[in-house]
Amino acid sequence: MSDYKTIISREFGTVVADIKKLANKKRESWYQSEQKLEESFIEILKNQNYEYLEIHDNKTLVKNLRKQIERLNNYKFQSDNE
Protein backbone atom coordinates (compact mmCIF):
# COMPACT_ATOMS: atom_id res chain seq x y z
CA MET A 1 0.00 0.00 0.00
CA SER A 2 1.27 3.46 -0.88
CA ASP A 3 1.95 6.20 1.60
CA TYR A 4 -0.01 9.36 0.96
CA LYS A 5 0.56 12.91 2.12
CA THR A 6 -2.56 14.98 2.70
CA ILE A 7 -2.31 18.20 0.73
CA ILE A 8 -5.67 19.67 1.73
CA SER A 9 -8.72 18.30 3.48
CA ARG A 10 -12.22 19.73 3.36
CA GLU A 11 -15.68 18.55 4.33
CA PHE A 12 -16.48 17.09 0.90
CA GLY A 13 -13.07 16.02 -0.35
CA THR A 14 -9.39 15.51 0.26
CA VAL A 15 -6.39 16.03 -2.02
CA VAL A 16 -3.47 13.68 -1.42
CA ALA A 17 -0.10 13.01 -3.04
CA ASP A 18 1.73 9.72 -3.41
CA ILE A 19 4.91 10.19 -1.35
CA LYS A 20 6.87 7.62 -3.37
CA LYS A 21 6.10 9.44 -6.61
CA LEU A 22 7.07 12.75 -5.03
CA ALA A 23 10.35 11.30 -3.77
CA ASN A 24 11.19 9.82 -7.17
CA LYS A 25 10.36 12.97 -9.09
CA LYS A 26 13.38 14.27 -10.97
CA ARG A 27 14.55 17.66 -9.82
CA GLU A 28 16.86 19.84 -11.80
CA SER A 29 20.13 20.58 -10.03
CA TRP A 30 21.11 23.40 -12.36
CA TYR A 31 19.84 26.81 -13.36
CA GLN A 32 17.07 26.78 -15.94
CA SER A 33 16.68 29.80 -18.21
CA GLU A 34 13.35 31.59 -18.33
CA GLN A 35 12.83 30.38 -21.90
CA LYS A 36 13.42 26.74 -20.92
CA LEU A 37 11.12 27.17 -17.92
CA GLU A 38 8.36 28.57 -20.15
CA GLU A 39 8.85 25.76 -22.68
CA SER A 40 8.60 23.16 -19.90
CA PHE A 41 5.46 24.80 -18.53
CA ILE A 42 3.85 24.91 -21.98
CA GLU A 43 4.69 21.23 -22.50
CA ILE A 44 3.11 20.34 -19.13
CA LEU A 45 -0.07 22.21 -20.10
CA LYS A 46 -0.17 20.53 -23.53
CA ASN A 47 0.08 17.15 -21.80
CA GLN A 48 -2.99 18.17 -19.79
CA ASN A 49 -4.86 18.81 -23.08
CA TYR A 50 -4.55 22.59 -23.06
CA GLU A 51 -4.35 24.09 -26.53
CA TYR A 52 -1.30 26.22 -27.26
CA LEU A 53 -1.89 29.23 -29.46
CA GLU A 54 1.10 31.25 -30.62
CA ILE A 55 0.34 34.94 -30.28
CA HIS A 56 3.05 37.35 -31.37
CA ASP A 57 1.23 40.65 -31.71
CA ASN A 58 -1.60 42.70 -30.25
CA LYS A 59 -3.89 42.19 -33.25
CA THR A 60 -3.79 38.40 -32.88
CA LEU A 61 -4.31 38.69 -29.13
CA VAL A 62 -7.42 40.87 -29.55
CA LYS A 63 -8.77 38.58 -32.28
CA ASN A 64 -8.43 35.55 -30.01
CA LEU A 65 -9.97 37.41 -27.07
CA ARG A 66 -13.01 38.37 -29.15
CA LYS A 67 -13.36 34.80 -30.39
CA GLN A 68 -13.24 33.41 -26.84
CA ILE A 69 -15.76 35.99 -25.54
CA GLU A 70 -18.13 35.15 -28.41
CA ARG A 71 -17.81 31.44 -27.66
CA LEU A 72 -18.21 31.85 -23.90
CA ASN A 73 -21.20 34.20 -24.05
CA ASN A 74 -22.87 32.81 -27.18
CA TYR A 75 -22.59 36.28 -28.68
CA LYS A 76 -21.47 37.58 -32.07
CA PHE A 77 -19.74 40.97 -32.30
CA GLN A 78 -21.32 43.05 -35.06
CA SER A 79 -18.25 45.14 -35.84
CA ASP A 80 -14.61 45.61 -34.91
CA ASN A 81 -15.55 48.68 -32.86
CA GLU A 82 -17.40 46.70 -30.21
CSV table of C-alpha atoms in Angstrom, one decimal:
chain,number,residue,atom,x,y,z
A,1,MET,CA,0.0,0.0,0.0
A,2,SER,CA,1.3,3.5,-0.9
A,3,ASP,CA,1.9,6.2,1.6
A,4,TYR,CA,0.0,9.4,1.0
A,5,LYS,CA,0.6,12.9,2.1
A,6,THR,CA,-2.6,15.0,2.7
A,7,ILE,CA,-2.3,18.2,0.7
A,8,ILE,CA,-5.7,19.7,1.7
A,9,SER,CA,-8.7,18.3,3.5
A,10,ARG,CA,-12.2,19.7,3.4
A,11,GLU,CA,-15.7,18.6,4.3
A,12,PHE,CA,-16.5,17.1,0.9
A,13,GLY,CA,-13.1,16.0,-0.4
A,14,THR,CA,-9.4,15.5,0.3
A,15,VAL,CA,-6.4,16.0,-2.0
A,16,VAL,CA,-3.5,13.7,-1.4
A,17,ALA,CA,-0.1,13.0,-3.0
A,18,ASP,CA,1.7,9.7,-3.4
A,19,ILE,CA,4.9,10.2,-1.4
A,20,LYS,CA,6.9,7.6,-3.4
A,21,LYS,CA,6.1,9.4,-6.6
A,22,LEU,CA,7.1,12.8,-5.0
A,23,ALA,CA,10.3,11.3,-3.8
A,24,ASN,CA,11.2,9.8,-7.2
A,25,LYS,CA,10.4,13.0,-9.1
A,26,LYS,CA,13.4,14.3,-11.0
A,27,ARG,CA,14.6,17.7,-9.8
A,28,GLU,CA,16.9,19.8,-11.8
A,29,SER,CA,20.1,20.6,-10.0
A,30,TRP,CA,21.1,23.4,-12.4
A,31,TYR,CA,19.8,26.8,-13.4
A,32,GLN,CA,17.1,26.8,-15.9
A,33,SER,CA,16.7,29.8,-18.2
A,34,GLU,CA,13.3,31.6,-18.3
A,35,GLN,CA,12.8,30.4,-21.9
A,36,LYS,CA,13.4,26.7,-20.9
A,37,LEU,CA,11.1,27.2,-17.9
A,38,GLU,CA,8.4,28.6,-20.2
A,39,GLU,CA,8.9,25.8,-22.7
A,40,SER,CA,8.6,23.2,-19.9
A,41,PHE,CA,5.5,24.8,-18.5
A,42,ILE,CA,3.9,24.9,-22.0
A,43,GLU,CA,4.7,21.2,-22.5
A,44,ILE,CA,3.1,20.3,-19.1
A,45,LEU,CA,-0.1,22.2,-20.1
A,46,LYS,CA,-0.2,20.5,-23.5
A,47,ASN,CA,0.1,17.1,-21.8
A,48,GLN,CA,-3.0,18.2,-19.8
A,49,ASN,CA,-4.9,18.8,-23.1
A,50,TYR,CA,-4.6,22.6,-23.1
A,51,GLU,CA,-4.4,24.1,-26.5
A,52,TYR,CA,-1.3,26.2,-27.3
A,53,LEU,CA,-1.9,29.2,-29.5
A,54,GLU,CA,1.1,31.2,-30.6
A,55,ILE,CA,0.3,34.9,-30.3
A,56,HIS,CA,3.1,37.3,-31.4
A,57,ASP,CA,1.2,40.6,-31.7
A,58,ASN,CA,-1.6,42.7,-30.2
A,59,LYS,CA,-3.9,42.2,-33.2
A,60,THR,CA,-3.8,38.4,-32.9
A,61,LEU,CA,-4.3,38.7,-29.1
A,62,VAL,CA,-7.4,40.9,-29.5
A,63,LYS,CA,-8.8,38.6,-32.3
A,64,ASN,CA,-8.4,35.5,-30.0
A,65,LEU,CA,-10.0,37.4,-27.1
A,66,ARG,CA,-13.0,38.4,-29.1
A,67,LYS,CA,-13.4,34.8,-30.4
A,68,GLN,CA,-13.2,33.4,-26.8
A,69,ILE,CA,-15.8,36.0,-25.5
A,70,GLU,CA,-18.1,35.1,-28.4
A,71,ARG,CA,-17.8,31.4,-27.7
A,72,LEU,CA,-18.2,31.8,-23.9
A,73,ASN,CA,-21.2,34.2,-24.1
A,74,ASN,CA,-22.9,32.8,-27.2
A,75,TYR,CA,-22.6,36.3,-28.7
A,76,LYS,CA,-21.5,37.6,-32.1
A,77,PHE,CA,-19.7,41.0,-32.3
A,78,GLN,CA,-21.3,43.0,-35.1
A,79,SER,CA,-18.2,45.1,-35.8
A,80,ASP,CA,-14.6,45.6,-34.9
A,81,ASN,CA,-15.6,48.7,-32.9
A,82,GLU,CA,-17.4,46.7,-30.2
